[in-house]
């Protein structure tokens, strides 16, 4: 039996309300953060500085009584600065383990592309395994554990591009844009006024229960098939009736793309107060789950074609399931 999402969605609304008391606008970005939290995925965020990325995650951590850490990635960072290391105690003559800042519920990896590959790999290993091994001892990160990594699209000097295999570990890549004039007016008013106190309206234990309830949301097989077709069309566009896209794509989405799309759609449906997934939950998240997983060819770059353009053309071609929750009677 499908669980009634009324009570859980009310709790999610209270969490969102607390965050929006501090953060102005950015509804789409905030919704994606909540989806990642429910689906136990990680976010890659691209946006210029000053768009409340840090504030959003910090406020959300306070609302769920979770721990929050922010790591500013720089070229001189080493893996031990993230995961921790062994420290020698001269008084006792023993080594003690000092755990790094990755041991938090919500971790903000600021400007992840400014750190060298070995540091990026250390973080991405924690994201995948949700544990750290230091001197042969395994230490699990707290649950829930969500990483939000940011990239600055303005400056490319002194940055290290994330390899495709590592970018694939992120559930979604979200693009954050500037606020509207009305939103920016409210932002300035709030900043110059008295700071809002964030109330803790939930606990990490309650959030873990919400994550379990989210996994019970029904996904029709036809919607899974739709997600697989979308991702498959990015690998073999000619088979999907889009032979003209083949020259623009070097590599398409991996099976992680299909999984992320379904997991995300399930969380989005849960967030919207439903116990079942609709096609619009999938189409709303298709761009976010696919844009960072496509490797475009030089031809695409030369013609100014973006990954979003390719995904949009694929979505226009692949038909959305018609009445996915109504199965024809067996004959």
PDB file of C-alpha atoms in Angstrom:
ATOM      1  CA  UNK A   1       0.000   0.000   0.000  1.00  0.00           C
ATOM      2  CA  UNK A   2       1.329   3.444  -0.946  1.00  0.00           C
ATOM      3  CA  UNK A   3       1.991   5.596   2.142  1.00  0.00           C
ATOM      4  CA  UNK A   4       0.017   8.768   2.638  1.00  0.00           C
ATOM      5  CA  UNK A   5       2.443  11.597   1.958  1.00  0.00           C
ATOM      6  CA  UNK A   6       0.383  14.216   3.832  1.00  0.00           C
ATOM      7  CA  UNK A   7       2.331  14.286   7.117  1.00  0.00           C
ATOM      8  CA  UNK A   8       5.810  13.989   5.549  1.00  0.00           C
ATOM      9  CA  UNK A   9       5.037  16.695   2.993  1.00  0.00           C
ATOM     10  CA  UNK A  10       3.860  18.965   5.825  1.00  0.00           C
ATOM     11  CA  UNK A  11       7.231  18.507   7.528  1.00  0.00           C
ATOM     12  CA  UNK A  12       9.014  19.282   4.255  1.00  0.00           C
ATOM     13  CA  UNK A  13       6.893  22.426   3.897  1.00  0.00           C
ATOM     14  CA  UNK A  14       7.945  23.548   7.380  1.00  0.00           C
ATOM     15  CA  UNK A  15      11.618  23.005   6.500  1.00  0.00           C
ATOM     16  CA  UNK A  16      11.168  24.952   3.244  1.00  0.00           C
ATOM     17  CA  UNK A  17       9.334  27.728   5.090  1.00  0.00           C
ATOM     18  CA  UNK A  18      12.236  28.138   7.537  1.00  0.00           C
ATOM     19  CA  UNK A  19      14.783  28.291   4.722  1.00  0.00           C
ATOM     20  CA  UNK A  20      12.717  30.814   2.755  1.00  0.00           C
ATOM     21  CA  UNK A  21      12.546  33.089   5.806  1.00  0.00           C
ATOM     22  CA  UNK A  22      16.240  33.691   5.149  1.00  0.00           C
ATOM     23  CA  UNK A  23      16.781  32.921   1.451  1.00  0.00           C
ATOM     24  CA  UNK A  24      14.912  35.060  -1.091  1.00  0.00           C
ATOM     25  CA  UNK A  25      13.841  33.546  -4.434  1.00  0.00           C
ATOM     26  CA  UNK A  26      15.936  30.716  -5.910  1.00  0.00           C
ATOM     27  CA  UNK A  27      12.857  28.450  -5.769  1.00  0.00           C
ATOM     28  CA  UNK A  28      14.118  26.073  -8.450  1.00  0.00           C
ATOM     29  CA  UNK A  29      17.544  25.762  -6.830  1.00  0.00           C
ATOM     30  CA  UNK A  30      16.024  25.231  -3.382  1.00  0.00           C
ATOM     31  CA  UNK A  31      13.685  22.556  -4.757  1.00  0.00           C
ATOM     32  CA  UNK A  32      16.682  20.726  -6.265  1.00  0.00           C
ATOM     33  CA  UNK A  33      18.522  20.862  -2.933  1.00  0.00           C
ATOM     34  CA  UNK A  34      15.497  19.295  -1.208  1.00  0.00           C
ATOM     35  CA  UNK A  35      15.290  16.622  -3.920  1.00  0.00           C
ATOM     36  CA  UNK A  36      18.966  15.755  -3.391  1.00  0.00           C
ATOM     37  CA  UNK A  37      18.397  15.603   0.356  1.00  0.00           C
ATOM     38  CA  UNK A  38      15.450  13.203   0.015  1.00  0.00           C
ATOM     39  CA  UNK A  39      17.036  11.062  -2.705  1.00  0.00           C
ATOM     40  CA  UNK A  40      20.414  10.953  -0.891  1.00  0.00           C
ATOM     41  CA  UNK A  41      22.177  12.351  -3.945  1.00  0.00           C
ATOM     42  CA  UNK A  42      24.798  15.053  -4.423  1.00  0.00           C
ATOM     43  CA  UNK A  43      24.569  18.381  -6.247  1.00  0.00           C
ATOM     44  CA  UNK A  44      26.950  20.172  -8.574  1.00  0.00           C
ATOM     45  CA  UNK A  45      26.007  23.850  -8.705  1.00  0.00           C
ATOM     46  CA  UNK A  46      27.223  26.381 -11.245  1.00  0.00           C
ATOM     47  CA  UNK A  47      26.678  30.049 -10.589  1.00  0.00           C
ATOM     48  CA  UNK A  48      28.466  33.327 -10.036  1.00  0.00           C
ATOM     49  CA  UNK A  49      29.387  34.370  -6.464  1.00  0.00           C
ATOM     50  CA  UNK A  50      26.789  36.021  -4.234  1.00  0.00           C
ATOM     51  CA  UNK A  51      23.710  33.976  -5.175  1.00  0.00           C
ATOM     52  CA  UNK A  52      23.079  32.542  -1.656  1.00  0.00           C
ATOM     53  CA  UNK A  53      24.450  29.055  -2.349  1.00  0.00           C
ATOM     54  CA  UNK A  54      26.301  28.881   0.973  1.00  0.00           C
ATOM     55  CA  UNK A  55      23.456  30.584   2.852  1.00  0.00           C
ATOM     56  CA  UNK A  56      20.917  28.078   1.511  1.00  0.00           C
ATOM     57  CA  UNK A  57      22.836  25.007   2.677  1.00  0.00           C
ATOM     58  CA  UNK A  58      23.779  26.559   6.029  1.00  0.00           C
ATOM     59  CA  UNK A  59      20.159  27.549   6.735  1.00  0.00           C
ATOM     60  CA  UNK A  60      18.887  24.118   5.708  1.00  0.00           C
ATOM     61  CA  UNK A  61      21.362  22.454   8.083  1.00  0.00           C
ATOM     62  CA  UNK A  62      20.073  24.618  10.944  1.00  0.00           C
ATOM     63  CA  UNK A  63      16.448  23.763  10.092  1.00  0.00           C
ATOM     64  CA  UNK A  64      17.098  19.990  10.353  1.00  0.00           C
ATOM     65  CA  UNK A  65      19.515  20.221  13.334  1.00  0.00           C
ATOM     66  CA  UNK A  66      22.271  18.917  11.089  1.00  0.00           C
ATOM     67  CA  UNK A  67      25.965  19.730  11.022  1.00  0.00           C
ATOM     68  CA  UNK A  68      27.288  21.994   8.283  1.00  0.00           C
ATOM     69  CA  UNK A  69      30.815  22.421   6.962  1.00  0.00           C
ATOM     70  CA  UNK A  70      32.199  24.567   4.178  1.00  0.00           C
ATOM     71  CA  UNK A  71      35.510  23.825   2.457  1.00  0.00           C
ATOM     72  CA  UNK A  72      37.075  26.460   0.233  1.00  0.00           C
ATOM     73  CA  UNK A  73      38.964  24.523  -2.424  1.00  0.00           C
ATOM     74  CA  UNK A  74      42.364  25.948  -3.342  1.00  0.00           C
ATOM     75  CA  UNK A  75      45.313  24.640  -5.417  1.00  0.00           C
ATOM     76  CA  UNK A  76      47.411  23.927  -2.297  1.00  0.00           C
ATOM     77  CA  UNK A  77      44.782  21.713  -0.647  1.00  0.00           C
ATOM     78  CA  UNK A  78      45.754  18.083   0.111  1.00  0.00           C
ATOM     79  CA  UNK A  79      43.397  15.103   0.713  1.00  0.00           C
ATOM     80  CA  UNK A  80      44.173  15.097   4.467  1.00  0.00           C
ATOM     81  CA  UNK A  81      42.679  18.601   4.696  1.00  0.00           C
ATOM     82  CA  UNK A  82      39.343  17.044   3.719  1.00  0.00           C
ATOM     83  CA  UNK A  83      39.177  13.568   5.212  1.00  0.00           C
ATOM     84  CA  UNK A  84      41.505  13.938   8.204  1.00  0.00           C
ATOM     85  CA  UNK A  85      44.823  12.459   9.278  1.00  0.00           C
ATOM     86  CA  UNK A  86      46.759  10.796  12.093  1.00  0.00           C
ATOM     87  CA  UNK A  87      48.374  13.130  14.629  1.00  0.00           C
ATOM     88  CA  UNK A  88      51.225  12.120  16.962  1.00  0.00           C
ATOM     89  CA  UNK A  89      50.706  12.926  20.641  1.00  0.00           C
ATOM     90  CA  UNK A  90      54.106  13.560  22.264  1.00  0.00           C
ATOM     91  CA  UNK A  91      52.774  13.176  25.825  1.00  0.00           C
ATOM     92  CA  UNK A  92      51.281   9.723  25.337  1.00  0.00           C
ATOM     93  CA  UNK A  93      53.497   8.568  22.477  1.00  0.00           C
ATOM     94  CA  UNK A  94      50.391   7.431  20.551  1.00  0.00           C
ATOM     95  CA  UNK A  95      48.785   8.485  17.299  1.00  0.00           C
ATOM     96  CA  UNK A  96      45.265   9.965  17.384  1.00  0.00           C
ATOM     97  CA  UNK A  97      42.922  10.343  14.438  1.00  0.00           C
ATOM     98  CA  UNK A  98      41.755  13.867  13.642  1.00  0.00           C
ATOM     99  CA  UNK A  99      38.691  13.669  11.375  1.00  0.00           C
ATOM    100  CA  UNK A 100      38.383  16.222   8.580  1.00  0.00           C
ATOM    101  CA  UNK A 101      35.525  18.582   7.668  1.00  0.00           C
ATOM    102  CA  UNK A 102      33.849  16.002   5.383  1.00  0.00           C
ATOM    103  CA  UNK A 103      32.265  14.533   8.526  1.00  0.00           C
ATOM    104  CA  UNK A 104      29.114  16.624   8.368  1.00  0.00           C
ATOM    105  CA  UNK A 105      25.493  16.174   7.273  1.00  0.00           C
ATOM    106  CA  UNK A 106      25.652  18.967   4.707  1.00  0.00           C
ATOM    107  CA  UNK A 107      29.005  19.714   3.104  1.00  0.00           C
ATOM    108  CA  UNK A 108      29.612  22.663   0.811  1.00  0.00           C
ATOM    109  CA  UNK A 109      32.634  22.148  -1.445  1.00  0.00           C
ATOM    110  CA  UNK A 110      33.164  25.688  -2.686  1.00  0.00           C
ATOM    111  CA  UNK A 111      34.807  26.034  -6.105  1.00  0.00           C
ATOM    112  CA  UNK A 112      35.676  22.343  -6.359  1.00  0.00           C
ATOM    113  CA  UNK A 113      37.431  22.930  -9.696  1.00  0.00           C
ATOM    114  CA  UNK A 114      40.162  24.982  -7.964  1.00  0.00           C
ATOM    115  CA  UNK A 115      41.659  21.921  -6.253  1.00  0.00           C
ATOM    116  CA  UNK A 116      43.960  19.372  -7.946  1.00  0.00           C
ATOM    117  CA  UNK A 117      42.696  15.958  -9.096  1.00  0.00           C
ATOM    118  CA  UNK A 118      43.845  14.007  -6.007  1.00  0.00           C
ATOM    119  CA  UNK A 119      41.779  16.269  -3.731  1.00  0.00           C
ATOM    120  CA  UNK A 120      38.739  16.044  -5.990  1.00  0.00           C
ATOM    121  CA  UNK A 121      39.125  12.240  -6.024  1.00  0.00           C
ATOM    122  CA  UNK A 122      39.296  12.120  -2.221  1.00  0.00           C
ATOM    123  CA  UNK A 123      35.994  13.997  -1.947  1.00  0.00           C
ATOM    124  CA  UNK A 124      34.284  11.974  -4.667  1.00  0.00           C
ATOM    125  CA  UNK A 125      35.351   8.734  -2.982  1.00  0.00           C
ATOM    126  CA  UNK A 126      33.650   9.850   0.240  1.00  0.00           C
ATOM    127  CA  UNK A 127      30.550  10.792  -1.753  1.00  0.00           C
ATOM    128  CA  UNK A 128      30.340   7.311  -3.259  1.00  0.00           C
ATOM    129  CA  UNK A 129      31.405   5.126  -0.327  1.00  0.00           C
ATOM    130  CA  UNK A 130      30.127   7.421   2.479  1.00  0.00           C
ATOM    131  CA  UNK A 131      33.138   6.445   4.551  1.00  0.00           C
ATOM    132  CA  UNK A 132      36.815   7.334   4.968  1.00  0.00           C
ATOM    133  CA  UNK A 133      39.769   5.051   5.673  1.00  0.00           C
ATOM    134  CA  UNK A 134      42.602   6.619   7.677  1.00  0.00           C
ATOM    135  CA  UNK A 135      45.612   4.446   8.593  1.00  0.00           C
ATOM    136  CA  UNK A 136      43.609   1.263   8.077  1.00  0.00           C
ATOM    137  CA  UNK A 137      40.628   2.413  10.174  1.00  0.00           C
ATOM    138  CA  UNK A 138      37.266   2.996   8.524  1.00  0.00           C
ATOM    139  CA  UNK A 139      35.173   5.950   9.667  1.00  0.00           C
ATOM    140  CA  UNK A 140      31.612   6.388   8.370  1.00  0.00           C
ATOM    141  CA  UNK A 141      30.326   9.880   7.616  1.00  0.00           C
ATOM    142  CA  UNK A 142      27.121  10.907   9.430  1.00  0.00           C
ATOM    143  CA  UNK A 143      23.726  10.205   7.900  1.00  0.00           C
ATOM    144  CA  UNK A 144      22.184  11.995   6.063  1.00  0.00           C
ATOM    145  CA  UNK A 145      25.198  13.068   4.025  1.00  0.00           C
ATOM    146  CA  UNK A 146      24.828  15.417   1.071  1.00  0.00           C
ATOM    147  CA  UNK A 147      27.622  17.205  -0.786  1.00  0.00           C
ATOM    148  CA  UNK A 148      26.941  20.385  -2.706  1.00  0.00           C
ATOM    149  CA  UNK A 149      29.910  21.323  -4.869  1.00  0.00           C
ATOM    150  CA  UNK A 150      30.040  24.710  -6.594  1.00  0.00           C
ATOM    151  CA  UNK A 151      31.790  25.886  -9.732  1.00  0.00           C
ATOM    152  CA  UNK A 152      32.387  29.489 -10.744  1.00  0.00           C
ATOM    153  CA  UNK A 153      31.650  29.874 -14.499  1.00  0.00           C
ATOM    154  CA  UNK A 154      33.440  33.243 -14.759  1.00  0.00           C
ATOM    155  CA  UNK A 155      37.082  32.396 -14.075  1.00  0.00           C
ATOM    156  CA  UNK A 156      38.858  29.466 -15.700  1.00  0.00           C
ATOM    157  CA  UNK A 157      42.450  30.464 -14.919  1.00  0.00           C
ATOM    158  CA  UNK A 158      43.997  28.252 -12.245  1.00  0.00           C
ATOM    159  CA  UNK A 159      41.160  25.703 -12.320  1.00  0.00           C
ATOM    160  CA  UNK A 160      41.209  21.928 -12.755  1.00  0.00           C
ATOM    161  CA  UNK A 161      38.310  20.580 -14.817  1.00  0.00           C
ATOM    162  CA  UNK A 162      36.435  17.704 -13.213  1.00  0.00           C
ATOM    163  CA  UNK A 163      36.915  14.477 -15.211  1.00  0.00           C
ATOM    164  CA  UNK A 164      33.747  13.050 -16.782  1.00  0.00           C
ATOM    165  CA  UNK A 165      33.916   9.890 -14.640  1.00  0.00           C
ATOM    166  CA  UNK A 166      33.939  12.016 -11.488  1.00  0.00           C
ATOM    167  CA  UNK A 167      31.241  14.447 -12.596  1.00  0.00           C
ATOM    168  CA  UNK A 168      29.011  11.394 -13.162  1.00  0.00           C
ATOM    169  CA  UNK A 169      28.920  10.850  -9.380  1.00  0.00           C
ATOM    170  CA  UNK A 170      26.785  13.956  -8.966  1.00  0.00           C
ATOM    171  CA  UNK A 171      23.072  13.303  -9.140  1.00  0.00           C
ATOM    172  CA  UNK A 172      22.295  16.701 -10.680  1.00  0.00           C
ATOM    173  CA  UNK A 173      24.000  19.780 -12.036  1.00  0.00           C
ATOM    174  CA  UNK A 174      21.978  22.906 -11.311  1.00  0.00           C
ATOM    175  CA  UNK A 175      22.535  26.302 -12.929  1.00  0.00           C
ATOM    176  CA  UNK A 176      21.822  29.224 -10.579  1.00  0.00           C
ATOM    177  CA  UNK A 177      20.958  32.565 -12.161  1.00  0.00           C
ATOM    178  CA  UNK A 178      20.705  36.138 -10.892  1.00  0.00           C
ATOM    179  CA  UNK A 179      17.572  37.149  -8.925  1.00  0.00           C
ATOM    180  CA  UNK A 180      14.910  39.403 -10.409  1.00  0.00           C
ATOM    181  CA  UNK A 181      14.818  43.098  -9.499  1.00  0.00           C
ATOM    182  CA  UNK A 182      11.944  42.498  -7.048  1.00  0.00           C
ATOM    183  CA  UNK A 183      13.799  39.621  -5.368  1.00  0.00           C
ATOM    184  CA  UNK A 184      17.012  41.632  -5.143  1.00  0.00           C
ATOM    185  CA  UNK A 185      15.110  44.482  -3.489  1.00  0.00           C
ATOM    186  CA  UNK A 186      13.875  42.064  -0.781  1.00  0.00           C
ATOM    187  CA  UNK A 187      17.398  40.610  -0.427  1.00  0.00           C
ATOM    188  CA  UNK A 188      18.873  44.047   0.273  1.00  0.00           C
ATOM    189  CA  UNK A 189      16.049  44.819   2.744  1.00  0.00           C
ATOM    190  CA  UNK A 190      16.680  41.597   4.643  1.00  0.00           C
ATOM    191  CA  UNK A 191      20.451  42.059   4.755  1.00  0.00           C
ATOM    192  CA  UNK A 192      20.267  45.608   6.144  1.00  0.00           C
ATOM    193  CA  UNK A 193      17.495  44.648   8.596  1.00  0.00           C
ATOM    194  CA  UNK A 194      17.514  42.456  11.709  1.00  0.00           C
ATOM    195  CA  UNK A 195      18.804  38.931  10.964  1.00  0.00           C
ATOM    196  CA  UNK A 196      16.154  36.199  10.967  1.00  0.00           C
ATOM    197  CA  UNK A 197      16.543  33.394  13.500  1.00  0.00           C
ATOM    198  CA  UNK A 198      16.199  29.949  11.951  1.00  0.00           C
ATOM    199  CA  UNK A 199      14.192  27.486  14.040  1.00  0.00           C
ATOM    200  CA  UNK A 200      15.044  23.791  14.023  1.00  0.00           C
ATOM    201  CA  UNK A 201      11.778  22.263  12.798  1.00  0.00           C
ATOM    202  CA  UNK A 202      13.051  18.726  12.200  1.00  0.00           C
ATOM    203  CA  UNK A 203      15.870  16.405  13.192  1.00  0.00           C
ATOM    204  CA  UNK A 204      18.280  14.296  11.176  1.00  0.00           C
ATOM    205  CA  UNK A 205      16.388  11.248  12.474  1.00  0.00           C
ATOM    206  CA  UNK A 206      13.124  12.573  11.046  1.00  0.00           C
ATOM    207  CA  UNK A 207      14.900  13.324   7.777  1.00  0.00           C
ATOM    208  CA  UNK A 208      16.144   9.715   7.637  1.00  0.00           C
ATOM    209  CA  UNK A 209      12.519   8.571   8.066  1.00  0.00           C
ATOM    210  CA  UNK A 210      11.442  10.901   5.233  1.00  0.00           C
ATOM    211  CA  UNK A 211      14.144   9.369   3.018  1.00  0.00           C
ATOM    212  CA  UNK A 212      12.754   5.899   3.742  1.00  0.00           C
ATOM    213  CA  UNK A 213       9.185   7.044   3.014  1.00  0.00           C
ATOM    214  CA  UNK A 214      10.394   8.640  -0.215  1.00  0.00           C
ATOM    215  CA  UNK A 215      11.693   5.270  -1.420  1.00  0.00           C
ATOM    216  CA  UNK A 216       8.115   3.897  -1.195  1.00  0.00           C
ATOM    217  CA  UNK A 217       6.785   6.328  -3.817  1.00  0.00           C
ATOM    218  CA  UNK A 218       5.426   4.335  -6.772  1.00  0.00           C
ATOM    219  CA  UNK A 219       7.196   4.579 -10.135  1.00  0.00           C
ATOM    220  CA  UNK A 220       5.364   3.078 -13.100  1.00  0.00           C
ATOM    221  CA  UNK A 221       7.516   0.806 -15.327  1.00  0.00           C
ATOM    222  CA  UNK A 222       6.595   2.918 -18.369  1.00  0.00           C
ATOM    223  CA  UNK A 223       8.274   5.930 -16.714  1.00  0.00           C
ATOM    224  CA  UNK A 224      11.431   3.919 -16.060  1.00  0.00           C
ATOM    225  CA  UNK A 225      11.344   2.891 -19.724  1.00  0.00           C
ATOM    226  CA  UNK A 226      10.959   6.559 -20.715  1.00  0.00           C
ATOM    227  CA  UNK A 227      14.022   7.538 -18.648  1.00  0.00           C
ATOM    228  CA  UNK A 228      16.050   4.704 -20.188  1.00  0.00           C
ATOM    229  CA  UNK A 229      14.997   5.792 -23.699  1.00  0.00           C
ATOM    230  CA  UNK A 230      16.015   9.403 -23.013  1.00  0.00           C
ATOM    231  CA  UNK A 231      19.456   8.393 -21.757  1.00  0.00           C
ATOM    232  CA  UNK A 232      19.842   5.790 -24.521  1.00  0.00           C
ATOM    233  CA  UNK A 233      19.165   8.459 -27.147  1.00  0.00           C
ATOM    234  CA  UNK A 234      22.194  10.419 -25.896  1.00  0.00           C
ATOM    235  CA  UNK A 235      24.396   7.356 -26.511  1.00  0.00           C
ATOM    236  CA  UNK A 236      22.939   6.186 -29.820  1.00  0.00           C
ATOM    237  CA  UNK A 237      20.948   9.100 -31.254  1.00  0.00           C
ATOM    238  CA  UNK A 238      20.551   7.404 -34.657  1.00  0.00           C
ATOM    239  CA  UNK A 239      18.560   4.549 -33.033  1.00  0.00           C
ATOM    240  CA  UNK A 240      16.167   7.132 -31.594  1.00  0.00           C
ATOM    241  CA  UNK A 241      15.601   8.766 -34.984  1.00  0.00           C
ATOM    242  CA  UNK A 242      18.093  11.592 -34.370  1.00  0.00           C
ATOM    243  CA  UNK A 243      21.052  10.755 -36.643  1.00  0.00           C
ATOM    244  CA  UNK A 244      21.926  14.457 -36.974  1.00  0.00           C
ATOM    245  CA  UNK A 245      22.892  14.564 -33.268  1.00  0.00           C
ATOM    246  CA  UNK A 246      25.542  11.828 -33.562  1.00  0.00           C
ATOM    247  CA  UNK A 247      28.239  14.267 -34.721  1.00  0.00           C
ATOM    248  CA  UNK A 248      27.659  16.473 -31.678  1.00  0.00           C
ATOM    249  CA  UNK A 249      28.034  13.766 -29.028  1.00  0.00           C
ATOM    250  CA  UNK A 250      31.278  12.036 -28.046  1.00  0.00           C
ATOM    251  CA  UNK A 251      29.757  10.236 -25.059  1.00  0.00           C
ATOM    252  CA  UNK A 252      26.217  10.035 -23.713  1.00  0.00           C
ATOM    253  CA  UNK A 253      24.789   9.484 -20.241  1.00  0.00           C
ATOM    254  CA  UNK A 254      25.711   6.424 -18.185  1.00  0.00           C
ATOM    255  CA  UNK A 255      23.204   4.177 -16.343  1.00  0.00           C
ATOM    256  CA  UNK A 256      23.725   6.503 -13.376  1.00  0.00           C
ATOM    257  CA  UNK A 257      21.786   9.105 -15.408  1.00  0.00           C
ATOM    258  CA  UNK A 258      18.714   6.838 -15.612  1.00  0.00           C
ATOM    259  CA  UNK A 259      18.969   6.007 -11.910  1.00  0.00           C
ATOM    260  CA  UNK A 260      19.360   9.666 -10.933  1.00  0.00           C
ATOM    261  CA  UNK A 261      16.393  10.667 -13.076  1.00  0.00           C
ATOM    262  CA  UNK A 262      14.098   8.103 -11.441  1.00  0.00           C
ATOM    263  CA  UNK A 263      15.399   8.680  -7.901  1.00  0.00           C
ATOM    264  CA  UNK A 264      15.070  12.429  -8.365  1.00  0.00           C
ATOM    265  CA  UNK A 265      11.567  12.193  -9.865  1.00  0.00           C
ATOM    266  CA  UNK A 266      10.468  10.052  -6.937  1.00  0.00           C
ATOM    267  CA  UNK A 267      11.797  12.637  -4.460  1.00  0.00           C
ATOM    268  CA  UNK A 268      10.173  15.462  -6.432  1.00  0.00           C
ATOM    269  CA  UNK A 269       6.802  13.673  -6.386  1.00  0.00           C
ATOM    270  CA  UNK A 270       7.174  13.141  -2.630  1.00  0.00           C
ATOM    271  CA  UNK A 271       8.047  16.811  -2.180  1.00  0.00           C
ATOM    272  CA  UNK A 272       4.929  17.761  -4.133  1.00  0.00           C
ATOM    273  CA  UNK A 273       2.774  15.645  -1.808  1.00  0.00           C
ATOM    274  CA  UNK A 274       2.176  12.620  -4.056  1.00  0.00           C
ATOM    275  CA  UNK A 275       2.742   8.907  -3.488  1.00  0.00           C
ATOM    276  CA  UNK A 276       3.324   8.276  -7.193  1.00  0.00           C
ATOM    277  CA  UNK A 277       5.492   9.728  -9.965  1.00  0.00           C
ATOM    278  CA  UNK A 278       4.040  11.597 -12.942  1.00  0.00           C
ATOM    279  CA  UNK A 279       5.772  12.233 -16.305  1.00  0.00           C
ATOM    280  CA  UNK A 280       6.254  15.924 -15.460  1.00  0.00           C
ATOM    281  CA  UNK A 281       8.412  14.940 -12.467  1.00  0.00           C
ATOM    282  CA  UNK A 282      10.791  13.280 -14.911  1.00  0.00           C
ATOM    283  CA  UNK A 283      10.732  16.017 -17.539  1.00  0.00           C
ATOM    284  CA  UNK A 284      11.328  18.689 -14.855  1.00  0.00           C
ATOM    285  CA  UNK A 285      14.570  16.975 -13.822  1.00  0.00           C
ATOM    286  CA  UNK A 286      15.816  15.695 -17.194  1.00  0.00           C
ATOM    287  CA  UNK A 287      18.078  18.687 -17.881  1.00  0.00           C
ATOM    288  CA  UNK A 288      19.551  18.711 -14.369  1.00  0.00           C
ATOM    289  CA  UNK A 289      20.360  14.996 -14.416  1.00  0.00           C
ATOM    290  CA  UNK A 290      21.773  14.889 -17.964  1.00  0.00           C
ATOM    291  CA  UNK A 291      23.576  18.163 -18.743  1.00  0.00           C
ATOM    292  CA  UNK A 292      26.804  17.312 -16.906  1.00  0.00           C
ATOM    293  CA  UNK A 293      26.963  13.733 -18.157  1.00  0.00           C
ATOM    294  CA  UNK A 294      27.125  14.509 -21.880  1.00  0.00           C
ATOM    295  CA  UNK A 295      30.519  14.938 -23.534  1.00  0.00           C
ATOM    296  CA  UNK A 296      30.070  17.178 -26.568  1.00  0.00           C
ATOM    297  CA  UNK A 297      32.255  16.988 -29.657  1.00  0.00           C
ATOM    298  CA  UNK A 298      34.310  19.847 -31.064  1.00  0.00           C
ATOM    299  CA  UNK A 299      31.645  20.292 -33.743  1.00  0.00           C
ATOM    300  CA  UNK A 300      29.021  21.024 -31.106  1.00  0.00           C
ATOM    301  CA  UNK A 301      31.305  23.527 -29.374  1.00  0.00           C
ATOM    302  CA  UNK A 302      32.171  25.157 -32.710  1.00  0.00           C
ATOM    303  CA  UNK A 303      28.472  25.600 -33.503  1.00  0.00           C
ATOM    304  CA  UNK A 304      27.746  26.962 -30.026  1.00  0.00           C
ATOM    305  CA  UNK A 305      25.565  23.980 -29.116  1.00  0.00           C
ATOM    306  CA  UNK A 306      25.226  23.290 -25.376  1.00  0.00           C
ATOM    307  CA  UNK A 307      24.361  20.069 -23.560  1.00  0.00           C
ATOM    308  CA  UNK A 308      20.975  21.619 -22.700  1.00  0.00           C
ATOM    309  CA  UNK A 309      20.273  22.119 -26.431  1.00  0.00           C
ATOM    310  CA  UNK A 310      21.052  18.448 -27.137  1.00  0.00           C
ATOM    311  CA  UNK A 311      18.858  17.222 -24.252  1.00  0.00           C
ATOM    312  CA  UNK A 312      16.003  19.491 -25.394  1.00  0.00           C
ATOM    313  CA  UNK A 313      16.126  17.992 -28.896  1.00  0.00           C
ATOM    314  CA  UNK A 314      16.152  14.462 -27.475  1.00  0.00           C
ATOM    315  CA  UNK A 315      13.168  15.247 -25.232  1.00  0.00           C
ATOM    316  CA  UNK A 316      11.273  16.703 -28.185  1.00  0.00           C
ATOM    317  CA  UNK A 317      11.765  13.425 -30.065  1.00  0.00           C
ATOM    318  CA  UNK A 318      11.089  10.836 -27.333  1.00  0.00           C
ATOM    319  CA  UNK A 319       7.386  10.718 -26.553  1.00  0.00           C
ATOM    320  CA  UNK A 320       6.241  10.975 -22.937  1.00  0.00           C
ATOM    321  CA  UNK A 321       4.227   7.894 -21.809  1.00  0.00           C
ATOM    322  CA  UNK A 322       0.501   8.359 -22.317  1.00  0.00           C
ATOM    323  CA  UNK A 323      -1.458   7.707 -19.108  1.00  0.00           C
ATOM    324  CA  UNK A 324       1.382   5.813 -17.398  1.00  0.00           C
ATOM    325  CA  UNK A 325      -0.697   4.939 -14.318  1.00  0.00           C
ATOM    326  CA  UNK A 326      -3.480   3.258 -16.314  1.00  0.00           C
ATOM    327  CA  UNK A 327      -2.644  -0.245 -17.472  1.00  0.00           C
ATOM    328  CA  UNK A 328      -4.727  -1.902 -20.209  1.00  0.00           C
ATOM    329  CA  UNK A 329      -6.641  -4.975 -19.104  1.00  0.00           C
ATOM    330  CA  UNK A 330      -5.079  -8.310 -19.985  1.00  0.00           C
ATOM    331  CA  UNK A 331      -6.815  -9.994 -22.899  1.00  0.00           C
TER     332      UNK A 331
END
